PDB file of C-alpha atoms in Angstrom:
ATOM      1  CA  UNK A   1      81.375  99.961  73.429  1.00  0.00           C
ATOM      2  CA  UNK A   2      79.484  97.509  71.700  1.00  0.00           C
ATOM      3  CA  UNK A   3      75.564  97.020  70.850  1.00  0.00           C
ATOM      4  CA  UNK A   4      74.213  93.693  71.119  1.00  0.00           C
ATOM      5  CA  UNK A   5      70.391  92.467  70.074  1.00  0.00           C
ATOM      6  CA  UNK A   6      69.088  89.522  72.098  1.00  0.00           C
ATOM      7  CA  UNK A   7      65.944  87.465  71.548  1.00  0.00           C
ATOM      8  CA  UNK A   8      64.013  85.622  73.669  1.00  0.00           C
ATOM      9  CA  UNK A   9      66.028  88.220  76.254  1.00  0.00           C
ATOM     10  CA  UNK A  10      63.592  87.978  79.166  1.00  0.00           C
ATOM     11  CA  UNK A  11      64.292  84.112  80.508  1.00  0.00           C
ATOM     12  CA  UNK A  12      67.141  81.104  79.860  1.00  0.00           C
ATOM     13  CA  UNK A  13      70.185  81.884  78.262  1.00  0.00           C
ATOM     14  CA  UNK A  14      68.627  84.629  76.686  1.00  0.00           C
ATOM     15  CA  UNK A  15      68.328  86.465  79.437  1.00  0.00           C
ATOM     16  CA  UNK A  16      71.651  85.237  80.576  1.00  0.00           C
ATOM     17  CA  UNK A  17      73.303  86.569  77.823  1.00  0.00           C
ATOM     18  CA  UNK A  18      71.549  90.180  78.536  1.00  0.00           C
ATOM     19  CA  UNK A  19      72.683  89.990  81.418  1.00  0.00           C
ATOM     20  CA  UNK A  20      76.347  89.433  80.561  1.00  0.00           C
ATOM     21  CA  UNK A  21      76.590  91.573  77.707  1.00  0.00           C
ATOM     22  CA  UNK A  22      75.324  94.415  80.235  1.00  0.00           C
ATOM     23  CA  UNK A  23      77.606  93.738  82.766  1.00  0.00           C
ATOM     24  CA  UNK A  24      80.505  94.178  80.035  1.00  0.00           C
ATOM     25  CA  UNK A  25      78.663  97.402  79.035  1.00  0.00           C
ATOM     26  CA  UNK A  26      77.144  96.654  75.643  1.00  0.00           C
ATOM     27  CA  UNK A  27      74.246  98.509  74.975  1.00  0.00           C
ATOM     28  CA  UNK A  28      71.308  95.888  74.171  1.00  0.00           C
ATOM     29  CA  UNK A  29      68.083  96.017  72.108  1.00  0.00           C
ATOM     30  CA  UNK A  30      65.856  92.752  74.377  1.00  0.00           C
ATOM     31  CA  UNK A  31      63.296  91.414  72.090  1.00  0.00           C
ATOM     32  CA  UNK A  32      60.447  89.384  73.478  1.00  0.00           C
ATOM     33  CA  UNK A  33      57.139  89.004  73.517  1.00  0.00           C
ATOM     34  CA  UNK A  34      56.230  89.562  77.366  1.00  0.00           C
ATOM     35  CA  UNK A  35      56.183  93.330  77.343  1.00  0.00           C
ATOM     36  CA  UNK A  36      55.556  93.444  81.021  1.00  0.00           C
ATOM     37  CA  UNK A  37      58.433  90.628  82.171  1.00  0.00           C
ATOM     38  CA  UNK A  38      60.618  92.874  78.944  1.00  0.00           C
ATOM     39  CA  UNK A  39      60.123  95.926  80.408  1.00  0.00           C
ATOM     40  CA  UNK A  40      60.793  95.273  83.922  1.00  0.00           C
ATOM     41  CA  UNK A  41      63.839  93.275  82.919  1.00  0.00           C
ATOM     42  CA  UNK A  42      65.338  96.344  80.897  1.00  0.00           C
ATOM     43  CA  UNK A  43      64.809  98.449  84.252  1.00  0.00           C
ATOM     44  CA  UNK A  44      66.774  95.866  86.206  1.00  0.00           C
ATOM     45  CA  UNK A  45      69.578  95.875  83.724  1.00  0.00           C
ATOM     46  CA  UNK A  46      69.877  99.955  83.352  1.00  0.00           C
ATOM     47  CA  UNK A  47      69.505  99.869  87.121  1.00  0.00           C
ATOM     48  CA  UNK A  48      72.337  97.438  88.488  1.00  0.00           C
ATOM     49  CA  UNK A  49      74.606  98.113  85.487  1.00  0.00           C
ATOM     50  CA  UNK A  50      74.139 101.604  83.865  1.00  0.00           C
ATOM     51  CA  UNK A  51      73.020  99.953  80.397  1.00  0.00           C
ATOM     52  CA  UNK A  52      71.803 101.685  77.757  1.00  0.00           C
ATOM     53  CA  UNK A  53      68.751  99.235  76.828  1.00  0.00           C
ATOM     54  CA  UNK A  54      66.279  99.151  74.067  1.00  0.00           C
ATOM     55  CA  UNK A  55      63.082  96.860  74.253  1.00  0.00           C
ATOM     56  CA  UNK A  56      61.199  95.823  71.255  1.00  0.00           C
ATOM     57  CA  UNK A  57      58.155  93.650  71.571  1.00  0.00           C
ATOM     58  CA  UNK A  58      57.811  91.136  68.707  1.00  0.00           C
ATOM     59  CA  UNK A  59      56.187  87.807  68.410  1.00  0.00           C
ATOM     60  CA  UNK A  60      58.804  85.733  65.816  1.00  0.00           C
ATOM     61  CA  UNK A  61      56.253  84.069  64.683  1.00  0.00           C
ATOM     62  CA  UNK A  62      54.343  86.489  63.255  1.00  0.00           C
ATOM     63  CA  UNK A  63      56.134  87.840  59.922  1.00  0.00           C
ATOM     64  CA  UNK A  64      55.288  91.835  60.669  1.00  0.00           C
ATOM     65  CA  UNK A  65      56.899  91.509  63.950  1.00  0.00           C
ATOM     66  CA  UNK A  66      59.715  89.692  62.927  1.00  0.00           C
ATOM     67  CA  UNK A  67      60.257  92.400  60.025  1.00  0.00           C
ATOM     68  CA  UNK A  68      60.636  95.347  62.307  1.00  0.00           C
ATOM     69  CA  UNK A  69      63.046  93.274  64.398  1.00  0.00           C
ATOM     70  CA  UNK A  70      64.907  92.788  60.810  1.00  0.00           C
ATOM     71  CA  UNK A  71      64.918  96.358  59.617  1.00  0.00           C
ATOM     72  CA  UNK A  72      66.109  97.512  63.196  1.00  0.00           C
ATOM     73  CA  UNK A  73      69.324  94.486  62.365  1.00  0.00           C
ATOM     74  CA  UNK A  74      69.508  96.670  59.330  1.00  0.00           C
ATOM     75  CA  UNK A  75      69.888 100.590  60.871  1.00  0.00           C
ATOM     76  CA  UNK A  76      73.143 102.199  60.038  1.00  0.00           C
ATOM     77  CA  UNK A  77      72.185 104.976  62.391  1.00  0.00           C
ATOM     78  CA  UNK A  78      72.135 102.604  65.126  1.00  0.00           C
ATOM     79  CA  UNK A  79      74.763  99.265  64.047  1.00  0.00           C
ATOM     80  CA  UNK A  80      73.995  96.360  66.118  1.00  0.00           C
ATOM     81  CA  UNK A  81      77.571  94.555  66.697  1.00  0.00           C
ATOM     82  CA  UNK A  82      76.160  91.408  68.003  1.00  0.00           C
ATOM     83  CA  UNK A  83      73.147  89.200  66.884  1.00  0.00           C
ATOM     84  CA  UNK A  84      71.543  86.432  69.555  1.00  0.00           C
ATOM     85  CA  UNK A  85      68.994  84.558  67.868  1.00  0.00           C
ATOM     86  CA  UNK A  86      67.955  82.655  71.194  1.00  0.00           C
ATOM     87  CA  UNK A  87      64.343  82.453  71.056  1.00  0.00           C
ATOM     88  CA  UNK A  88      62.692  79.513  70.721  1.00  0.00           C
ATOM     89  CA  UNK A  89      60.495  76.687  72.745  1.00  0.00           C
ATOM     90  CA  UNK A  90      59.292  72.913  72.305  1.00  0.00           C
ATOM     91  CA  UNK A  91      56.029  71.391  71.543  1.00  0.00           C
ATOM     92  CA  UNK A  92      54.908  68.947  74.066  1.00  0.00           C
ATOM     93  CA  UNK A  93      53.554  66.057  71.753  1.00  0.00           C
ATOM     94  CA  UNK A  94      54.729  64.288  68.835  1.00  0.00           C
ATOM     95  CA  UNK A  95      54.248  65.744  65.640  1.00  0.00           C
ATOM     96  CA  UNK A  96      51.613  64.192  64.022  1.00  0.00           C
ATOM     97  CA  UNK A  97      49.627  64.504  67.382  1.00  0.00           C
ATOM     98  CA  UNK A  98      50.292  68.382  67.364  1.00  0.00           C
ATOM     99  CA  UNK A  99      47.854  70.820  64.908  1.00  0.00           C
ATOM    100  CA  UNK A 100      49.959  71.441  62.070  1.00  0.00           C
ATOM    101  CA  UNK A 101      49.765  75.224  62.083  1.00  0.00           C
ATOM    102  CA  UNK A 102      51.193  74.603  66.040  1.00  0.00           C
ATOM    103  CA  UNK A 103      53.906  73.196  64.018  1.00  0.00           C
ATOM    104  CA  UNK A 104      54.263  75.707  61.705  1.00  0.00           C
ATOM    105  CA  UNK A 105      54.934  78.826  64.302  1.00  0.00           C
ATOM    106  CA  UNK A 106      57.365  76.745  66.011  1.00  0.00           C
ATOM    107  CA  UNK A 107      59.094  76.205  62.863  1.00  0.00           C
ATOM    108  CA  UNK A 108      58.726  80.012  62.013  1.00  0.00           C
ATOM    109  CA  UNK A 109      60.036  80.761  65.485  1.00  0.00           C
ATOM    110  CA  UNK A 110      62.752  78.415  65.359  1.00  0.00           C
ATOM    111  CA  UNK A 111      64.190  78.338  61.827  1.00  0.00           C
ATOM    112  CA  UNK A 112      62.676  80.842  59.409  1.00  0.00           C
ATOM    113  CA  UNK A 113      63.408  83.877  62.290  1.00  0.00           C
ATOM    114  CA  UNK A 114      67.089  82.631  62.551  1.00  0.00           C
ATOM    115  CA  UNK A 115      67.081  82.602  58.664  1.00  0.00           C
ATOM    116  CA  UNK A 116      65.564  86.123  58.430  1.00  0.00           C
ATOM    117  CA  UNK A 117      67.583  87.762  61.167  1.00  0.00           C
ATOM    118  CA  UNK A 118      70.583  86.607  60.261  1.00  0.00           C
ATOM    119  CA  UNK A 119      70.194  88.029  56.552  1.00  0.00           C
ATOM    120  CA  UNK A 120      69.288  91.449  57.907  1.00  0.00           C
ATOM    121  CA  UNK A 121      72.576  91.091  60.391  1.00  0.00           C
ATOM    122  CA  UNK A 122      74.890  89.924  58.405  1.00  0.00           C
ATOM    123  CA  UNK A 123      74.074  92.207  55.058  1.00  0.00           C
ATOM    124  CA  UNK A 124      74.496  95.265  57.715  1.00  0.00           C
ATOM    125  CA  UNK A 125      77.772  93.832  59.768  1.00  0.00           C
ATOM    126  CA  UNK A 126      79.477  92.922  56.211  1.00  0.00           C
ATOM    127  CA  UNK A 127      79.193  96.406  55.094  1.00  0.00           C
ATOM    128  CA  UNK A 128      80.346  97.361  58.085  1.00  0.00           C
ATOM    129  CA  UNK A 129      83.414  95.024  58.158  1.00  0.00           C
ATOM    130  CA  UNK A 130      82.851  93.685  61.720  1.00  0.00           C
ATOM    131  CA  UNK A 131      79.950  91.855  64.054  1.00  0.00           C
ATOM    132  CA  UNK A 132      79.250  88.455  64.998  1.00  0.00           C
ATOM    133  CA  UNK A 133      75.994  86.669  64.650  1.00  0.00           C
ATOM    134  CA  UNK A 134      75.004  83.797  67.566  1.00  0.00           C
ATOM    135  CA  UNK A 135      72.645  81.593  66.653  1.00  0.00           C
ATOM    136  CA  UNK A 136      70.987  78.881  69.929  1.00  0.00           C
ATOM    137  CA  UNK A 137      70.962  75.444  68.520  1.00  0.00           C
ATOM    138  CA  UNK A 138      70.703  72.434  70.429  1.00  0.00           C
ATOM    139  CA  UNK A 139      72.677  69.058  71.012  1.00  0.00           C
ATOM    140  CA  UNK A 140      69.432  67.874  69.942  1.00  0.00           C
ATOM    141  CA  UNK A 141      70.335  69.307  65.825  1.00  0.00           C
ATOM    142  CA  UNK A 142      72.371  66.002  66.366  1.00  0.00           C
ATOM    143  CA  UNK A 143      69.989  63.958  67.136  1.00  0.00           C
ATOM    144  CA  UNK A 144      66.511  62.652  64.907  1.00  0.00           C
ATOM    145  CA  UNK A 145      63.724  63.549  67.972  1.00  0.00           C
ATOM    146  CA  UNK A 146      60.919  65.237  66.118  1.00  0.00           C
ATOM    147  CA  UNK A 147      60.456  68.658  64.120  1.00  0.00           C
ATOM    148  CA  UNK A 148      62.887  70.729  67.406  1.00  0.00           C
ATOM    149  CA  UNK A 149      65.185  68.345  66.205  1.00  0.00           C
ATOM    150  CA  UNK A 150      64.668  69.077  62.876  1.00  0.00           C
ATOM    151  CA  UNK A 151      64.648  73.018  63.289  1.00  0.00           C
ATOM    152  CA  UNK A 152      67.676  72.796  65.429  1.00  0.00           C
ATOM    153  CA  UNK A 153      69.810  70.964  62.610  1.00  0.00           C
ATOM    154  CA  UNK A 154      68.516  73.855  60.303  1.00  0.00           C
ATOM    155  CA  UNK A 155      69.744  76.129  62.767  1.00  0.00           C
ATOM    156  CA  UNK A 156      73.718  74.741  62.851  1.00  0.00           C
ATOM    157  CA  UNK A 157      73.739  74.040  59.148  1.00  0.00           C
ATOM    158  CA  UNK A 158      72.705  77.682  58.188  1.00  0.00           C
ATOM    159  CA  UNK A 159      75.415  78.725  60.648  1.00  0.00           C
ATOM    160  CA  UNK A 160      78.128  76.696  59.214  1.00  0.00           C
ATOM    161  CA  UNK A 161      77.195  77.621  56.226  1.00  0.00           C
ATOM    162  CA  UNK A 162      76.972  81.482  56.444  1.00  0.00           C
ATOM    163  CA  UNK A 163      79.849  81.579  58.808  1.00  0.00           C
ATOM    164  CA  UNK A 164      82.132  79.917  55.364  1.00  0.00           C
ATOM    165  CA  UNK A 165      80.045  82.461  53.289  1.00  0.00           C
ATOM    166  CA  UNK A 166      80.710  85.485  55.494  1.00  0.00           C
ATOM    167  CA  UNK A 167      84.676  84.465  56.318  1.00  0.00           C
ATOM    168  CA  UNK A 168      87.171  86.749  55.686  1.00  0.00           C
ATOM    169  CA  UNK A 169      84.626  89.543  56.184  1.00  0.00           C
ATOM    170  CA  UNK A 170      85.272  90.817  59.573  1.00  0.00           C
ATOM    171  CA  UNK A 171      82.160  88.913  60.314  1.00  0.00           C
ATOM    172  CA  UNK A 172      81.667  85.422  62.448  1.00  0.00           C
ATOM    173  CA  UNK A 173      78.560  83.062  62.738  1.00  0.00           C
ATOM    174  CA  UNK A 174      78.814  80.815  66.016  1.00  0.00           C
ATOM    175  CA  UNK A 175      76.013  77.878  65.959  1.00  0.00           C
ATOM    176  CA  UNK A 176      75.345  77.170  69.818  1.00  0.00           C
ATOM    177  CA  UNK A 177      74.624  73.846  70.790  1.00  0.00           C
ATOM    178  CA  UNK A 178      74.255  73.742  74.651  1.00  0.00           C
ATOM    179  CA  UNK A 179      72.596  70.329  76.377  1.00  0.00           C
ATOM    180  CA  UNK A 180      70.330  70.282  79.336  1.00  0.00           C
ATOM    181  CA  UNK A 181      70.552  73.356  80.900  1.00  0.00           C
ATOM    182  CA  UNK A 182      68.884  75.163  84.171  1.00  0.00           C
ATOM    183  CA  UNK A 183      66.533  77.016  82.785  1.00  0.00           C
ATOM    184  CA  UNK A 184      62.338  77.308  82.868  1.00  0.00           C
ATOM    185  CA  UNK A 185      62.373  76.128  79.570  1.00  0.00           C
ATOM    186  CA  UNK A 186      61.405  72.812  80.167  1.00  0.00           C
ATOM    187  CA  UNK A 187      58.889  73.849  82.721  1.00  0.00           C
ATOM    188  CA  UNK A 188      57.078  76.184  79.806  1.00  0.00           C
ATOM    189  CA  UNK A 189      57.274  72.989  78.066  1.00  0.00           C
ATOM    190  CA  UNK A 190      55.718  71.142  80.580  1.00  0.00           C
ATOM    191  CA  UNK A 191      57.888  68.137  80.171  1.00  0.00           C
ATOM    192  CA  UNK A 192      59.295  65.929  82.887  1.00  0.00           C
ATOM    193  CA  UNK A 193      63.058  66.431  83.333  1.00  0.00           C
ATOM    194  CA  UNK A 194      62.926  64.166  86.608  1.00  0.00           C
ATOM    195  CA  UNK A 195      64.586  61.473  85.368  1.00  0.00           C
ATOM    196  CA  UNK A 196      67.850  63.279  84.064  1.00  0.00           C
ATOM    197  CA  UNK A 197      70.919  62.603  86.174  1.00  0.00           C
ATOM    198  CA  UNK A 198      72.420  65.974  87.345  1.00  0.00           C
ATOM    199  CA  UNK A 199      75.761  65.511  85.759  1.00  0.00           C
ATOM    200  CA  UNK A 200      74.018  65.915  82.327  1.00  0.00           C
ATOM    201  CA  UNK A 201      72.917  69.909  83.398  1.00  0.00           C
ATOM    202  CA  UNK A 202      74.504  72.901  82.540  1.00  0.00           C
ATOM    203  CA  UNK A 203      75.005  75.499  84.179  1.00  0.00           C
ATOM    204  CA  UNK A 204      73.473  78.839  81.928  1.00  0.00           C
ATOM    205  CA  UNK A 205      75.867  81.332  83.534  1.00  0.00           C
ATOM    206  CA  UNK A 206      78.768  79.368  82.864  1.00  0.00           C
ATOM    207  CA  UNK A 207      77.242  78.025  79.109  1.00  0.00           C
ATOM    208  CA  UNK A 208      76.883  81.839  78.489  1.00  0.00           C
ATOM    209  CA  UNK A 209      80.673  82.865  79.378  1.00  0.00           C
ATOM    210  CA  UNK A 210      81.853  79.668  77.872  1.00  0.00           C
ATOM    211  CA  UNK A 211      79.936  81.008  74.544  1.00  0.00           C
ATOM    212  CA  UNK A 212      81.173  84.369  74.523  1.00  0.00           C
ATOM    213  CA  UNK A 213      84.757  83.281  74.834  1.00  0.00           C
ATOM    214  CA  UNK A 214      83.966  81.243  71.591  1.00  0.00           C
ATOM    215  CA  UNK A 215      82.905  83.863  69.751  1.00  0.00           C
ATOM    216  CA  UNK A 216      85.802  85.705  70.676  1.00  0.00           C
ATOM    217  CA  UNK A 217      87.886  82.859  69.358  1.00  0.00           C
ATOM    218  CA  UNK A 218      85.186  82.879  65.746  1.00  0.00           C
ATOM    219  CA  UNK A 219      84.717  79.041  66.522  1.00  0.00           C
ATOM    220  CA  UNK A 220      81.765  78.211  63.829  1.00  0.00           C
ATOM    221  CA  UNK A 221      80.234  75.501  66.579  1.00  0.00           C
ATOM    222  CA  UNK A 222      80.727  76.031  69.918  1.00  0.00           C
ATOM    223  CA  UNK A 223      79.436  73.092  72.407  1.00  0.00           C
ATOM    224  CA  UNK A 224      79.382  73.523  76.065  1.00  0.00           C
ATOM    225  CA  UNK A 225      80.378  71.149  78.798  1.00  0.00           C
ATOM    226  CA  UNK A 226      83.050  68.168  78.116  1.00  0.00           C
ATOM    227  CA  UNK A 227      79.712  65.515  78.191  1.00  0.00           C
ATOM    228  CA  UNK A 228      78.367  67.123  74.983  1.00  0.00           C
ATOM    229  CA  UNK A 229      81.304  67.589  73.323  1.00  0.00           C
ATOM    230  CA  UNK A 230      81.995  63.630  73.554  1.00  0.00           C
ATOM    231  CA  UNK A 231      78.442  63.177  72.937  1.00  0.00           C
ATOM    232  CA  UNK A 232      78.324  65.293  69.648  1.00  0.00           C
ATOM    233  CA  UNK A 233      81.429  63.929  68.823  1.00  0.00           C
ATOM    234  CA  UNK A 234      80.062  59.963  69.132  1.00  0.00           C
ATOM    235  CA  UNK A 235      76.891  61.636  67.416  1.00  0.00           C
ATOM    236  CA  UNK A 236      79.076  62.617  64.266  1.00  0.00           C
ATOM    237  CA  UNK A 237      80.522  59.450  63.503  1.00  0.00           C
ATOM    238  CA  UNK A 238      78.283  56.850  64.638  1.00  0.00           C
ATOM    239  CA  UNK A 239      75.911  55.863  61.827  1.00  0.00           C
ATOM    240  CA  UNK A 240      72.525  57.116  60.885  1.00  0.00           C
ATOM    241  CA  UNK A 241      70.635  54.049  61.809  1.00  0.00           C
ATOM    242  CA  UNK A 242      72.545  53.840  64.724  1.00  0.00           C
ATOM    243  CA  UNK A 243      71.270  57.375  65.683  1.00  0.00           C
ATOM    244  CA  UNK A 244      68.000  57.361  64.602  1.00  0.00           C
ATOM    245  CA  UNK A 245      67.631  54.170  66.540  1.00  0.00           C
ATOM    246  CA  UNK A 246      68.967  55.763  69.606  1.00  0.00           C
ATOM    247  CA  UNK A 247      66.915  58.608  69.504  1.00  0.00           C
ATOM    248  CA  UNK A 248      63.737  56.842  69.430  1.00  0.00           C
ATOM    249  CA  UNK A 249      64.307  55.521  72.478  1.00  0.00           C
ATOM    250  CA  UNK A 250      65.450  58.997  74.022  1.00  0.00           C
ATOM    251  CA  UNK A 251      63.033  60.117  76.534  1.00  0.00           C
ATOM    252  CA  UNK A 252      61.858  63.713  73.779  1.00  0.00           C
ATOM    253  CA  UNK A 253      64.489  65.642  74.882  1.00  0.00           C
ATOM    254  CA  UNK A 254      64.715  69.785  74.267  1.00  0.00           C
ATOM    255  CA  UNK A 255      67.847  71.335  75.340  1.00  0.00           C
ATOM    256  CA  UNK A 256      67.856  75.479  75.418  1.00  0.00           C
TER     257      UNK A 256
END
C-alpha cells in the first residue's frame, strides 16, 4: 500500500491519475481548489474503489496555501510515496497583452509550486529511502510559445536536474511531457482546438498508464504517444532559430 498526493486531482490527467492510483489501492491526498467538484470526487473514488482519500483545498498560487500542501509533503506520521505536481492552466492572450500579475500566478502555479513541492517531497522521500516525484510538463517545454512555454521548460529542467541530484537515493523524478490530450483543459482555456487533426490527441487514460509504467521503469522524461516522441526528438536537434521560427507560426498551443 502506497500513498500518493495529486494536484489539480479534480479534472485532466489529474484526475486521471486519482483515479488510477485508486483503482491500484493507493491511498490519495486530491488537492484542488474546487472544494465542491474535490469533495464530491473523493466520495466517488472511496465509493467505487474502497480508497482511503484525503482532500485538501489549496489555491497554488497563493503562497499560504501552497505551504500547507508542502508541510503535509513533509509529515513523517503520514509519508506520501508519490508526488503529482499536475496542476496548472494557460492564459488565453499573449503575454504582453495579459496583466502582468495574471502572469505572475500562472507562473507561481506552474513553476514556483513544482519547485516548492518537490523540495518538501523529495527532502521527506530521501530520508525515507524511497518515493517518486511526477512532475506534468508539456511538449510545449520544447517549444518557444509564450511564458506556458517558458514555465513548462522550467518544469523538465528542474526534473532532470533533481532526478541526477536525488539518484542513487531510492528516489526518482519523472518530467511528463504529454501533447494534445482529451481533456477540458483547453475548453477552461477557451482556445480553439478545431483545427487539430485527431491523430495528434492523446488519449488521458492511456497517457496516465503509459506514465506510471515509466515511473516504474525511473525514466527521468517520459513522452507519450510515438508522434511526440519523434516530435521532441526533431525538437532536440533541430536548431534554435529553426524552432523559434516554427513556433511562431504554431497556432498557441497548451498541451496538459
Amino acid at each position: 500500500m502506497t500513498s500518493a498526493l495529486v494536484t489539480g486531482a479534480t479534472a485532466g490527467i489529474g484526475r486521471e491519475f486519482a483515479l488510477q492510483l485508486a483503482t491500484r489501492g493507493d491511498d490519495l491526498v486530491l488537492v484542488a481548489r474546487d472544494v465542491p467538484r474535490l469533495e464530491a470526487f473523493a466520495a466517488e473514488l472511496r465509493s467505487a474503489h474502497g480508497a482511503q482519500v484525503e482532500v485538501l483545498a489549496a489555491d497554488l498560487s497563493d503562497r499560504t496555501q501552497l505551504g500547507r500542501v508542502a508541510e503535509r509533503l513533509a509529515s513523517t506520521e503520514a509519508p506520501v510515496d508519490l508526488l503529482v505536481n499536475n496542476a496548472g492552466y494557460s492564459l488565453k492572450g499573449a503575454f504582453l497583452d495579459n496583466d502582468v500579475a495574471a502572469e505572475e500566478a500562472l507562473f507561481d502555479v506552474l513553476s514556483r509550486a513544482v519547485l516548492v513541492l518537490s523540495h518538501a517531497a523529495g527532502r521527506a522521500m530521501k530520508a525515507r529511502g524511497r518515493g517518486a516525484i511526477v512532475n506534468v510538463s508539456s511538449v510545449a517545454s520544447f517549444l518557444t510559445s509564450g511564458t506556458y512555454s517558458a514555465n513548462k521548460s522550467f518544469v523538465t529542467v528542474f526534473s532532470e536536474g533533481l532526478a541526477a541530484e536525488l539518484a542513487g537515493t531510492g528516489v526518482t523524478v519523472t518530467a511528463l511531457c504529454p501533447g494534445f490530450t482529451h481533456t477540458e483543459f483547453h475548453q477552461r482555456a477557451e482556445l480553439d482546438m478545431s483545427s487539430m487533426p485527431e491523430f495528434m490527441w492523446l488519449d488521458a487514460p492511456r497517457l496516465v498508464r503509459d506514465a506510471l509504467a515509466d515511473v516504474d521503469k525511473g525514466k527521468v522524461v517520459s513522452v507519450p504517444g510515438r508522434q511526440y516522441k519523434a516530435i521532441v526528438t526533431a525538437l532536440r536537434v533541430l536548431p534554435r532559430p529553426l524552432v523559434r521560427s516554427r513556433s511562431r507560426r504554431a497556432h498557441r498551443p497548451t498541451s496538459t
